[in-house]
Short mmCIF file of N, CA and C in Angstrom, two decimals:
data_model
loop_
_atom_site.label_atom_id
_atom_site.label_comp_id
_atom_site.label_asym_id
_atom_site.label_seq_id
_atom_site.Cartn_x
_atom_site.Cartn_y
_atom_site.Cartn_z
N MET A 1 35.87 141.04 43.02
CA MET A 1 35.35 141.85 44.10
C MET A 1 34.97 140.95 45.26
N VAL A 2 35.03 141.49 46.45
CA VAL A 2 34.77 140.74 47.67
C VAL A 2 33.75 141.51 48.50
N ARG A 3 32.78 140.79 49.02
CA ARG A 3 31.80 141.41 49.91
C ARG A 3 31.59 140.50 51.12
N GLN A 4 31.65 141.09 52.31
CA GLN A 4 31.48 140.33 53.54
C GLN A 4 30.01 140.34 53.94
N VAL A 5 29.47 139.16 54.26
CA VAL A 5 28.07 139.03 54.68
C VAL A 5 27.97 138.08 55.86
N LYS A 6 26.94 138.27 56.65
CA LYS A 6 26.64 137.37 57.77
C LYS A 6 25.53 136.42 57.32
N VAL A 7 25.79 135.15 57.40
CA VAL A 7 24.81 134.12 57.05
C VAL A 7 24.30 133.53 58.35
N SER A 8 22.99 133.64 58.56
CA SER A 8 22.41 133.29 59.86
C SER A 8 21.65 131.97 59.90
N SER A 9 21.34 131.41 58.73
CA SER A 9 20.53 130.19 58.73
C SER A 9 20.84 129.33 57.52
N PHE A 10 20.43 128.08 57.59
CA PHE A 10 20.64 127.17 56.47
C PHE A 10 19.84 127.61 55.25
N SER A 11 18.70 128.22 55.46
CA SER A 11 17.91 128.69 54.32
C SER A 11 18.67 129.78 53.56
N GLU A 12 19.46 130.59 54.25
CA GLU A 12 20.28 131.59 53.56
C GLU A 12 21.39 130.92 52.76
N VAL A 13 21.94 129.83 53.27
CA VAL A 13 22.94 129.07 52.52
C VAL A 13 22.31 128.54 51.24
N GLN A 14 21.10 128.01 51.34
CA GLN A 14 20.39 127.51 50.18
C GLN A 14 20.12 128.62 49.17
N GLU A 15 19.79 129.80 49.65
CA GLU A 15 19.55 130.94 48.75
C GLU A 15 20.83 131.35 48.02
N ILE A 16 21.96 131.30 48.70
CA ILE A 16 23.24 131.60 48.06
C ILE A 16 23.51 130.60 46.94
N VAL A 17 23.33 129.32 47.22
CA VAL A 17 23.58 128.28 46.23
C VAL A 17 22.65 128.45 45.03
N SER A 18 21.39 128.72 45.30
CA SER A 18 20.41 128.91 44.23
C SER A 18 20.77 130.11 43.35
N ALA A 19 21.13 131.22 43.98
CA ALA A 19 21.48 132.42 43.22
C ALA A 19 22.79 132.21 42.45
N ALA A 20 23.77 131.56 43.07
CA ALA A 20 25.05 131.33 42.41
C ALA A 20 24.90 130.40 41.21
N ALA A 21 23.98 129.46 41.30
CA ALA A 21 23.75 128.54 40.18
C ALA A 21 23.28 129.27 38.93
N LYS A 22 22.67 130.42 39.10
CA LYS A 22 22.19 131.22 37.96
C LYS A 22 23.27 132.13 37.39
N CYS A 23 24.41 132.19 38.04
CA CYS A 23 25.51 133.06 37.60
C CYS A 23 26.36 132.35 36.56
N GLU A 24 26.82 133.11 35.57
CA GLU A 24 27.69 132.54 34.54
C GLU A 24 29.13 132.41 35.03
N ASN A 25 29.54 133.25 35.94
CA ASN A 25 30.91 133.25 36.45
C ASN A 25 31.00 132.45 37.74
N ASP A 26 32.24 132.15 38.13
CA ASP A 26 32.47 131.45 39.40
C ASP A 26 32.17 132.38 40.57
N VAL A 27 31.60 131.81 41.62
CA VAL A 27 31.34 132.53 42.86
C VAL A 27 31.91 131.68 43.98
N GLY A 28 32.77 132.27 44.78
CA GLY A 28 33.38 131.55 45.89
C GLY A 28 32.95 132.14 47.22
N VAL A 29 33.00 131.31 48.25
CA VAL A 29 32.69 131.77 49.61
C VAL A 29 33.85 131.34 50.49
N HIS A 30 34.40 132.30 51.23
CA HIS A 30 35.55 132.06 52.11
C HIS A 30 35.11 132.32 53.55
N ASP A 31 35.35 131.36 54.44
CA ASP A 31 35.05 131.62 55.84
C ASP A 31 36.29 132.17 56.54
N MET A 32 36.16 132.57 57.78
CA MET A 32 37.25 133.23 58.50
C MET A 32 38.36 132.26 58.93
N ARG A 33 38.09 130.94 58.81
CA ARG A 33 39.12 129.95 59.13
C ARG A 33 39.99 129.63 57.92
N GLY A 34 39.64 130.21 56.76
CA GLY A 34 40.43 129.99 55.56
C GLY A 34 39.88 128.95 54.61
N SER A 35 38.75 128.34 54.95
CA SER A 35 38.13 127.37 54.04
C SER A 35 37.44 128.11 52.90
N ILE A 36 37.46 127.48 51.73
CA ILE A 36 36.86 128.08 50.54
C ILE A 36 35.91 127.07 49.92
N ALA A 37 34.73 127.55 49.49
CA ALA A 37 33.76 126.68 48.84
C ALA A 37 33.24 127.33 47.57
N ASP A 38 32.92 126.49 46.60
CA ASP A 38 32.23 126.94 45.39
C ASP A 38 30.79 127.23 45.82
N ALA A 39 30.32 128.44 45.58
CA ALA A 39 28.97 128.81 46.02
C ALA A 39 27.87 128.05 45.30
N LYS A 40 28.22 127.37 44.21
CA LYS A 40 27.24 126.58 43.46
C LYS A 40 27.10 125.16 44.02
N SER A 41 27.90 124.82 45.03
CA SER A 41 27.92 123.48 45.60
C SER A 41 27.33 123.49 47.01
N ILE A 42 26.18 122.87 47.18
CA ILE A 42 25.55 122.85 48.51
C ILE A 42 26.42 122.07 49.49
N LEU A 43 27.06 121.00 49.03
CA LEU A 43 27.92 120.21 49.91
C LEU A 43 29.12 121.03 50.38
N GLY A 44 29.75 121.74 49.46
CA GLY A 44 30.87 122.60 49.83
C GLY A 44 30.45 123.70 50.78
N MET A 45 29.29 124.28 50.54
CA MET A 45 28.79 125.37 51.38
C MET A 45 28.47 124.89 52.79
N MET A 46 28.05 123.65 52.92
CA MET A 46 27.71 123.12 54.24
C MET A 46 28.96 122.89 55.10
N CYS A 47 30.13 122.86 54.49
CA CYS A 47 31.38 122.61 55.22
C CYS A 47 31.99 123.88 55.82
N LEU A 48 31.43 125.03 55.50
CA LEU A 48 32.01 126.29 55.98
C LEU A 48 31.52 126.63 57.38
N ASP A 49 32.28 127.48 58.06
CA ASP A 49 31.94 127.96 59.40
C ASP A 49 31.21 129.29 59.27
N TYR A 50 29.96 129.33 59.71
CA TYR A 50 29.15 130.54 59.61
C TYR A 50 29.00 131.27 60.94
N SER A 51 29.82 130.93 61.93
CA SER A 51 29.74 131.63 63.22
C SER A 51 30.24 133.07 63.10
N ASN A 52 31.03 133.34 62.07
CA ASN A 52 31.50 134.68 61.75
C ASN A 52 31.05 135.02 60.33
N PRO A 53 31.11 136.28 59.95
CA PRO A 53 30.76 136.62 58.56
C PRO A 53 31.68 135.89 57.57
N VAL A 54 31.17 135.66 56.37
CA VAL A 54 31.94 135.03 55.29
C VAL A 54 32.14 136.05 54.18
N ASN A 55 33.14 135.81 53.34
CA ASN A 55 33.40 136.67 52.20
C ASN A 55 32.89 136.00 50.93
N ILE A 56 32.05 136.72 50.19
CA ILE A 56 31.60 136.28 48.87
C ILE A 56 32.59 136.87 47.87
N VAL A 57 33.13 136.04 46.98
CA VAL A 57 34.13 136.48 46.02
C VAL A 57 33.64 136.17 44.61
N CYS A 58 33.63 137.21 43.77
CA CYS A 58 33.17 137.05 42.40
C CYS A 58 33.78 138.15 41.54
N GLU A 59 34.06 137.85 40.29
CA GLU A 59 34.67 138.82 39.39
C GLU A 59 33.64 139.71 38.69
N ASN A 60 32.38 139.31 38.70
CA ASN A 60 31.35 140.04 37.97
C ASN A 60 30.42 140.77 38.93
N ASP A 61 30.22 142.06 38.68
CA ASP A 61 29.39 142.90 39.55
C ASP A 61 27.93 142.42 39.62
N SER A 62 27.35 142.08 38.50
CA SER A 62 25.93 141.67 38.50
C SER A 62 25.75 140.32 39.19
N ASP A 63 26.71 139.40 39.02
CA ASP A 63 26.63 138.12 39.73
C ASP A 63 26.76 138.33 41.24
N MET A 64 27.66 139.21 41.64
CA MET A 64 27.83 139.51 43.07
C MET A 64 26.53 140.07 43.65
N ASN A 65 25.92 141.01 42.95
CA ASN A 65 24.68 141.61 43.42
C ASN A 65 23.55 140.58 43.51
N ARG A 66 23.50 139.65 42.56
CA ARG A 66 22.47 138.61 42.57
C ARG A 66 22.58 137.76 43.84
N VAL A 67 23.80 137.38 44.19
CA VAL A 67 24.02 136.53 45.37
C VAL A 67 23.72 137.28 46.66
N VAL A 68 24.19 138.52 46.76
CA VAL A 68 23.96 139.31 47.98
C VAL A 68 22.47 139.61 48.15
N ARG A 69 21.77 139.92 47.08
CA ARG A 69 20.32 140.17 47.16
C ARG A 69 19.57 138.94 47.64
N ALA A 70 20.02 137.76 47.23
CA ALA A 70 19.36 136.52 47.64
C ALA A 70 19.41 136.35 49.15
N ILE A 71 20.49 136.77 49.77
CA ILE A 71 20.63 136.65 51.23
C ILE A 71 19.71 137.64 51.94
N ARG A 72 19.59 138.82 51.39
CA ARG A 72 18.85 139.89 52.07
C ARG A 72 17.35 139.82 51.88
N GLN A 73 16.86 138.89 51.08
CA GLN A 73 15.41 138.79 50.84
C GLN A 73 14.72 138.04 51.96
#
């Protein structure tokens, strides 16, 4: 499943990494330029372009909800 979200600050990036680290499945983040990062990797996440919304990609519904909730808190 794919969900598009707007990430507005570095603290939101940190929240994504923290939430993804608690997930059993892989969570990926794709920016609009085509770059892909493992959401569990802070270094990979820092390389993405957040000027546009990014796509969160995950196969598990509960893992996806955990990551999206972390951004909205």
